[in-house]
Amino acid sequence: MTKPKMAVIGSGSWGFNHIRTFYALPDCELVGVSDLVEKNLERVKAQFPEIKIEKDYQKFVENSDVEAVVVATSAETHFQIAKDALLAGKHCFVEKPITLDIGEAKELVDLAKEKNLTLMVGHLLLYHSAIEYLKKLVDEKTIGDVLYIYSQRVNLGKVRSNENALWSFAPHDISIMLHLINSKPVKVSATGQTFLQKRKQIYDVVFFTIYFENGVIATGQVSWLDPHKIRKFTIVGSKKMVTFDDMEIREKIRIYDKGVDASNVTYDSFAESLILHDGDIKIPKINLSEPLRKEAKHFIDCISKQQKPLSDGQNGLDVLKILVAAQKSLENHGKPEKIQGI
Ligand SMILES: NC(=O)c1ccc[n+]([C@@H]2O[C@H](COP(=O)([O-])OP(=O)(O)OC[C@H]3O[C@@H](n4cnc5c(N)ncnc54)[C@H](O)[C@@H]3O)[C@@H](O)[C@H]2O)c1
């Protein structure tokens, strides 16, 4: 079987990671890179001289040798580039968020389906070994039923002028929340504030809460204006509690044998009949592998085996629906918004 030939469109700070990763992957052949900025293309040429570089991405979209493209441009350009690629019969990996508009994302999902092409979205953390481990813990009910989840993704980091902290960071947290909570998200509320780019209404910090049909809530804090660098998930279950701290080098997951048991509950002495248990903390050994490489390999595998990606276009659309509702809530000072059709 021949290796699929690929092109990466967008070689900015994140796109370059895709170039490095797909180039090193033995299952495909990275033949081209496109970017509008000459300096970015020169950087690619200097490191990977055999890769063809073009300012105009259409050169790769129109090239019948190219089977798949990676779209790692800024979010507002994802739709047009991915649409052109799918129309030309290319499998397509699109960075998160899939698009900025629900109708446009739906169009991409339908187009991929109609043309029998792979459409995958860059929800990178779904390919993190620690998240795979958490998923197993949740599905096997090791921690009991999930009661609530909260996440923090904060940093003093890259301040964007074309999207706010919600759109920049929360796709990761939302994709994990949808992955772990086996229920339909129904409502979202979000509050936040603009400090650095008030005129453009770019929110630097956002707090959001997603309400699920089964009563689980998942809340997230995202910010690029924070003294700490935190990338942490906490899951409180009915039997145990677990944290995933991505800033830890090795001990990323901790399972706390902590909880509250309700036994022999009678109506008037409910509080007294609750028994706290506070046991050991387990730190499981997790074989960590680079999520970006796993994500890239999954894309290639899905193309060659004609399988549905874990983060397929529909998953990108679901995350987008929550982002859109959260943005609306943000602009309405936290008024909860219904999430349509997930
Ligand atoms: N999965 C992750 O963890 C992760 C992390 C960071 C960024 N991202 C996503 O990756 C995408 C890119 O982010 P970034 O930080 O690299 O942004 P960036 O601004 O550094 O790079 C974007 C690049 O796209 C190029 N570009 C724009 N329009 C183009 C076009 N029509 N043809 C060719 N090139 C074009 C720009 O010249 C620029 O170099 C965004 O969607 C972002 O949300 C994902």
Coordinates of C-alpha atoms and ligand atoms in Angstrom, one line a residue:
M1 CA 0.0 0.0 0.0
T2 CA 1.4 3.4 -0.9
K3 CA 1.8 6.1 1.8
P4 CA -0.6 9.0 1.5
K5 CA 1.0 12.2 0.3
M6 CA 0.2 15.2 2.5
A7 CA 0.4 18.9 2.6
V8 CA 0.3 21.2 5.7
I9 CA -1.4 24.6 5.2
G10 CA -0.3 27.1 7.8
S11 CA 3.2 27.0 9.2
G12 CA 2.8 29.4 12.1
S13 CA 3.7 28.5 15.6
W14 CA 1.4 25.4 15.8
G15 CA 1.4 24.4 12.2
F16 CA 5.2 23.9 12.4
N17 CA 4.6 21.2 15.0
H18 CA 2.4 19.4 12.5
I19 CA 5.1 19.7 9.9
R20 CA 7.7 18.2 12.2
T21 CA 5.3 15.4 13.3
F22 CA 3.9 14.3 9.9
Y23 CA 7.4 14.6 8.4
A24 CA 8.7 12.1 11.0
L25 CA 5.7 9.7 10.6
P26 CA 6.7 6.6 8.6
D27 CA 3.1 6.0 7.5
C28 CA 2.7 9.1 5.2
E29 CA 4.8 11.4 3.1
L30 CA 4.8 15.1 3.7
V31 CA 5.3 16.7 0.3
G32 CA 4.2 20.3 0.7
V33 CA 3.7 23.2 3.0
S34 CA 1.8 26.4 2.3
D35 CA 1.9 29.7 4.3
L36 CA 1.2 33.3 3.3
V37 CA 4.4 34.5 5.1
E38 CA 7.7 34.1 3.3
K39 CA 9.7 33.9 6.6
N40 CA 7.6 30.9 7.7
L41 CA 8.2 29.1 4.5
E42 CA 11.9 29.8 4.6
R43 CA 12.1 28.3 8.1
V44 CA 10.4 25.1 6.7
K45 CA 12.8 25.0 3.7
A46 CA 15.8 25.4 6.0
Q47 CA 14.8 22.4 8.1
F48 CA 13.1 20.2 5.5
P49 CA 14.7 21.1 2.1
E50 CA 12.9 18.4 0.1
I51 CA 9.4 19.7 1.0
K52 CA 7.8 21.9 -1.6
I53 CA 6.7 25.3 -0.4
E54 CA 4.0 27.5 -1.8
K55 CA 2.3 30.7 -0.8
D56 CA -0.9 29.6 -2.5
Y57 CA -2.5 26.6 -0.8
Q58 CA -4.6 25.9 -3.9
K59 CA -1.4 24.5 -5.6
F60 CA -1.6 21.6 -3.2
V61 CA -5.4 21.4 -3.2
E62 CA -5.3 21.1 -7.0
N63 CA -2.4 18.6 -7.1
S64 CA -3.8 15.2 -7.7
D65 CA -0.8 13.5 -6.0
V66 CA -1.8 15.1 -2.6
E67 CA -4.3 12.9 -0.8
A68 CA -4.7 14.7 2.5
V69 CA -4.2 18.2 3.9
V70 CA -3.7 19.6 7.4
V71 CA -5.3 23.0 8.0
A72 CA -3.4 24.8 10.7
T73 CA -4.2 28.4 9.8
S74 CA -6.0 30.9 12.0
A75 CA -9.6 29.8 12.9
E76 CA -11.4 32.2 10.6
T77 CA -9.8 30.7 7.5
H78 CA -10.5 27.0 8.4
F79 CA -13.8 26.8 6.6
Q80 CA -12.8 28.0 3.2
I81 CA -9.5 26.1 3.1
A82 CA -11.1 22.9 4.4
K83 CA -14.1 23.3 2.0
D84 CA -11.7 23.7 -1.0
A85 CA -9.7 20.7 0.1
L86 CA -12.8 18.4 0.5
L87 CA -14.3 19.6 -2.8
A88 CA -11.1 18.6 -4.4
G89 CA -11.3 15.1 -2.9
K90 CA -8.7 15.5 -0.1
H91 CA -9.0 14.0 3.3
C92 CA -8.8 16.9 5.8
F93 CA -7.5 17.5 9.3
V94 CA -8.6 20.8 10.6
E95 CA -7.2 22.5 13.7
K96 CA -9.6 23.4 16.5
P97 CA -12.0 25.1 16.4
I98 CA -13.3 23.4 13.3
T99 CA -14.9 26.7 12.1
L100 CA -16.3 29.8 13.7
D101 CA -19.9 29.2 12.4
I102 CA -22.2 26.2 13.1
G103 CA -23.6 26.3 9.5
E104 CA -20.2 26.2 8.0
A105 CA -19.0 23.3 10.2
K106 CA -22.1 21.4 9.3
E107 CA -21.4 22.0 5.6
L108 CA -17.9 20.5 6.1
V109 CA -19.3 17.5 7.9
D110 CA -21.9 16.9 5.2
L111 CA -19.3 17.4 2.4
A112 CA -16.9 14.9 3.9
K113 CA -19.8 12.3 4.3
E114 CA -21.0 12.9 0.8
K115 CA -17.5 12.4 -0.7
N116 CA -16.6 9.6 1.7
L117 CA -13.5 11.5 3.0
T118 CA -12.0 11.6 6.4
L119 CA -12.6 14.9 8.3
M120 CA -10.8 15.1 11.6
V121 CA -10.5 18.0 14.1
G122 CA -7.4 18.8 16.3
H123 CA -8.8 18.0 19.7
L124 CA -5.3 17.0 20.7
L125 CA -5.9 16.1 24.3
L126 CA -8.2 13.2 23.3
Y127 CA -5.0 11.5 22.2
H128 CA -3.2 12.1 25.5
S129 CA -2.4 8.8 27.3
A130 CA -3.6 10.3 30.6
I131 CA -7.0 11.2 29.1
E132 CA -7.3 7.6 27.7
Y133 CA -6.6 6.4 31.2
L134 CA -9.2 8.7 32.7
K135 CA -11.8 7.6 30.1
K136 CA -11.2 4.0 31.2
L137 CA -11.5 4.9 34.9
V138 CA -14.8 6.7 34.2
D139 CA -16.3 4.0 31.9
E140 CA -15.3 1.2 34.2
K141 CA -16.9 3.1 37.1
T142 CA -13.7 2.8 39.2
I143 CA -14.5 6.3 40.6
G144 CA -18.3 5.5 40.8
D145 CA -20.6 7.9 39.0
V146 CA -19.1 11.2 37.8
L147 CA -20.7 14.0 39.9
Y148 CA -18.8 17.0 38.6
I149 CA -15.7 18.0 36.7
Y150 CA -13.7 21.2 36.7
S151 CA -10.7 22.2 34.6
Q152 CA -8.2 25.0 34.7
R153 CA -6.2 26.1 31.6
V154 CA -4.5 29.3 32.6
N155 CA -1.1 30.9 31.9
L156 CA 0.5 34.2 31.2
G157 CA 0.7 33.4 27.6
K158 CA 0.1 34.1 23.9
V159 CA -2.5 36.9 23.9
R160 CA -4.5 36.6 20.6
S161 CA -6.2 39.5 18.9
N162 CA -8.4 37.5 16.6
E163 CA -10.1 35.2 19.2
N164 CA -10.7 35.3 22.9
A165 CA -9.5 32.9 25.6
L166 CA -12.7 30.9 25.4
W167 CA -12.2 30.1 21.7
S168 CA -8.4 29.7 22.0
F169 CA -8.3 27.3 25.0
A170 CA -11.7 25.9 25.9
P171 CA -12.1 23.6 22.8
H172 CA -9.6 21.3 24.5
D173 CA -11.5 21.2 27.9
I174 CA -14.9 20.9 26.2
S175 CA -13.8 18.1 24.0
I176 CA -12.5 16.2 27.1
M177 CA -15.7 16.9 29.0
L178 CA -17.8 15.6 26.2
H179 CA -15.5 12.6 25.9
L180 CA -15.7 11.7 29.6
I181 CA -19.3 12.5 30.5
N182 CA -21.7 10.0 28.9
S183 CA -24.6 12.4 28.7
K184 CA -26.0 15.1 26.5
P185 CA -24.9 18.7 27.2
V186 CA -28.0 20.8 27.5
K187 CA -27.1 24.3 28.7
V188 CA -24.0 26.4 29.2
S189 CA -23.3 29.6 31.1
A190 CA -20.1 31.7 30.9
T191 CA -18.8 34.9 32.4
G192 CA -15.6 36.7 31.7
Q193 CA -13.9 40.0 31.3
T194 CA -11.9 42.0 28.8
F195 CA -8.8 43.8 30.2
L196 CA -6.1 44.0 27.5
Q197 CA -8.2 44.6 24.3
K198 CA -11.3 46.3 25.6
R199 CA -12.2 48.0 22.4
K200 CA -12.2 44.7 20.5
Q201 CA -14.1 43.0 23.3
I202 CA -11.5 40.1 23.5
Y203 CA -12.1 38.3 26.7
D204 CA -8.9 37.5 28.5
V205 CA -10.5 35.3 31.2
V206 CA -13.6 33.1 31.0
F207 CA -15.3 30.9 33.5
F208 CA -17.8 28.5 31.9
T209 CA -20.2 25.8 33.2
I210 CA -21.8 23.1 31.1
Y211 CA -24.9 21.4 32.4
F212 CA -25.5 17.8 31.3
E213 CA -28.8 16.0 31.0
N214 CA -27.8 13.4 33.8
G215 CA -27.2 16.2 36.3
V216 CA -23.4 16.3 35.9
I217 CA -21.8 19.7 35.7
A218 CA -18.5 20.5 34.1
T219 CA -16.9 23.9 34.7
G220 CA -13.8 25.4 33.2
Q221 CA -11.5 28.4 33.7
V222 CA -9.5 29.6 30.8
S223 CA -7.1 32.6 30.8
W224 CA -4.0 34.0 29.2
L225 CA -3.7 36.6 32.0
D226 CA -2.8 34.6 35.1
P227 CA 0.3 34.3 37.3
H228 CA 0.2 30.5 37.2
K229 CA 0.6 28.0 34.5
I230 CA -2.0 25.4 35.2
R231 CA -3.4 22.6 33.0
K232 CA -5.4 20.6 35.4
F233 CA -8.6 18.5 35.4
T234 CA -10.4 17.3 38.6
I235 CA -13.1 14.7 38.5
V236 CA -15.2 14.1 41.5
G237 CA -16.9 10.7 41.5
S238 CA -19.3 9.1 43.9
K239 CA -16.6 6.7 45.1
K240 CA -13.3 8.3 44.3
M241 CA -11.8 11.5 43.0
V242 CA -9.2 11.9 40.4
T243 CA -6.9 14.7 39.1
F244 CA -5.0 15.0 35.9
D245 CA -2.2 17.6 36.1
D246 CA -0.6 18.0 32.7
M247 CA 2.2 20.2 34.2
E248 CA 3.5 17.2 36.2
I249 CA 6.3 15.6 34.3
R250 CA 5.5 12.0 35.2
E251 CA 2.9 11.7 38.0
K252 CA 0.1 13.2 35.9
I253 CA -2.8 11.3 37.4
R254 CA -3.7 10.9 41.1
I255 CA -6.6 8.8 42.3
Y256 CA -7.9 9.8 45.7
D257 CA -9.8 7.2 47.6
K258 CA -12.0 10.0 49.1
G259 CA -15.7 10.3 49.2
V260 CA -18.9 10.5 51.2
D261 CA -21.0 7.4 51.7
A262 CA -24.6 7.6 52.6
S263 CA -25.7 4.6 54.6
N264 CA -28.8 3.9 56.7
V265 CA -30.2 7.3 55.8
T266 CA -33.2 8.4 57.7
Y267 CA -35.0 11.6 56.9
D268 CA -34.2 13.5 60.1
S269 CA -30.7 12.5 60.6
F270 CA -29.4 12.6 57.0
A271 CA -26.3 14.6 57.7
E272 CA -25.3 12.5 60.6
S273 CA -25.6 9.3 58.6
L274 CA -23.1 10.4 56.0
I275 CA -19.7 8.8 56.4
L276 CA -16.6 10.3 55.0
H277 CA -13.9 8.1 53.7
D278 CA -10.4 9.4 53.2
G279 CA -8.1 6.7 52.1
D280 CA -4.9 6.3 50.0
I281 CA -3.8 8.2 47.0
K282 CA -2.8 6.1 44.0
I283 CA -0.5 7.4 41.3
P284 CA -0.8 5.0 38.4
K285 CA 2.1 4.5 36.0
I286 CA 1.1 5.8 32.6
N287 CA 3.1 5.1 29.5
L288 CA 3.2 8.6 28.1
S289 CA 3.6 9.1 24.3
E290 CA 3.5 12.3 22.4
P291 CA -0.2 13.2 21.8
L292 CA 0.5 15.1 18.6
R293 CA 2.2 12.0 17.1
K294 CA -0.7 9.8 18.2
E295 CA -3.2 12.3 16.7
A296 CA -1.3 12.4 13.4
K297 CA -1.0 8.6 13.2
H298 CA -4.7 8.3 14.0
F299 CA -5.5 10.6 11.1
I300 CA -3.4 8.5 8.7
D301 CA -4.9 5.2 10.1
C302 CA -8.4 6.5 9.6
I303 CA -7.7 7.4 6.0
S304 CA -6.1 4.1 5.2
K305 CA -8.6 1.9 7.1
Q306 CA -11.6 4.1 6.3
Q307 CA -12.4 4.5 10.0
K308 CA -14.2 7.2 11.8
P309 CA -11.8 9.4 13.8
L310 CA -12.2 9.8 17.5
S311 CA -12.3 13.6 17.0
D312 CA -14.3 13.5 13.7
G313 CA -16.0 16.5 12.1
Q314 CA -19.2 15.8 14.1
N315 CA -17.2 16.0 17.3
G316 CA -15.7 19.3 16.1
L317 CA -19.3 20.5 15.4
D318 CA -20.5 19.5 18.9
V319 CA -17.6 21.4 20.5
L320 CA -18.4 24.4 18.3
K321 CA -22.1 24.4 19.3
I322 CA -21.0 24.7 23.0
L323 CA -18.5 27.4 22.2
V324 CA -21.2 29.4 20.3
A325 CA -23.7 29.0 23.1
A326 CA -21.0 29.9 25.7
Q327 CA -20.0 33.1 23.7
K328 CA -23.7 34.1 23.7
S329 CA -23.9 33.6 27.5
L330 CA -20.7 35.5 27.9
E331 CA -22.2 38.5 26.1
N332 CA -25.3 38.2 28.3
H333 CA -23.3 38.3 31.6
G334 CA -23.7 34.6 32.3
K335 CA -27.3 34.0 31.3
P336 CA -27.5 30.2 30.6
E337 CA -27.9 29.3 26.9
K338 CA -29.5 26.2 25.5
I339 CA -27.1 24.0 23.5
Q340 CA -28.8 23.1 20.3
G341 CA -28.9 19.6 18.8
I342 CA -26.0 17.5 20.3
Ligands
LIG1 N1 -4.3 21.7 19.1 C1 -3.6 22.5 19.8 O1 -3.1 22.2 20.9 C2 -3.3 23.9 19.2 C3 -2.4 24.8 19.8 C4 -2.2 26.0 19.3 C5 -2.9 26.4 18.2 N2 -3.8 25.6 17.6 C6 -4.7 26.0 16.5 O2 -3.8 26.0 15.3 C7 -4.2 27.0 14.4 C8 -3.1 27.9 14.1 O3 -2.6 28.5 15.3 P1 -1.2 29.2 15.4 O4 -0.9 29.5 16.8 O5 -0.2 28.4 14.7 O6 -1.4 30.5 14.6 P2 -0.4 31.4 13.8 O7 -1.0 32.7 13.6 O8 0.9 31.4 14.5 O9 -0.2 30.7 12.4 C9 -1.2 30.6 11.4 C10 -0.5 30.6 10.1 O10 -1.4 30.4 9.1 C11 -1.0 31.1 7.9 N3 -2.1 31.3 7.0 C12 -3.2 32.1 7.2 N4 -4.0 32.0 6.1 C13 -3.4 31.2 5.2 C14 -3.7 30.8 3.9 N5 -4.8 31.2 3.3 N6 -2.8 30.0 3.3 C15 -1.7 29.6 3.9 N7 -1.3 30.0 5.1 C16 -2.2 30.8 5.8 C17 -0.5 32.4 8.5 O11 0.4 33.1 7.6 C18 0.2 31.9 9.8 O12 1.6 31.7 9.6 C19 -5.4 27.7 15.1 O13 -6.6 27.1 14.6 C20 -5.2 27.4 16.6 O14 -6.4 27.4 17.3 C21 -4.1 24.3 18.1

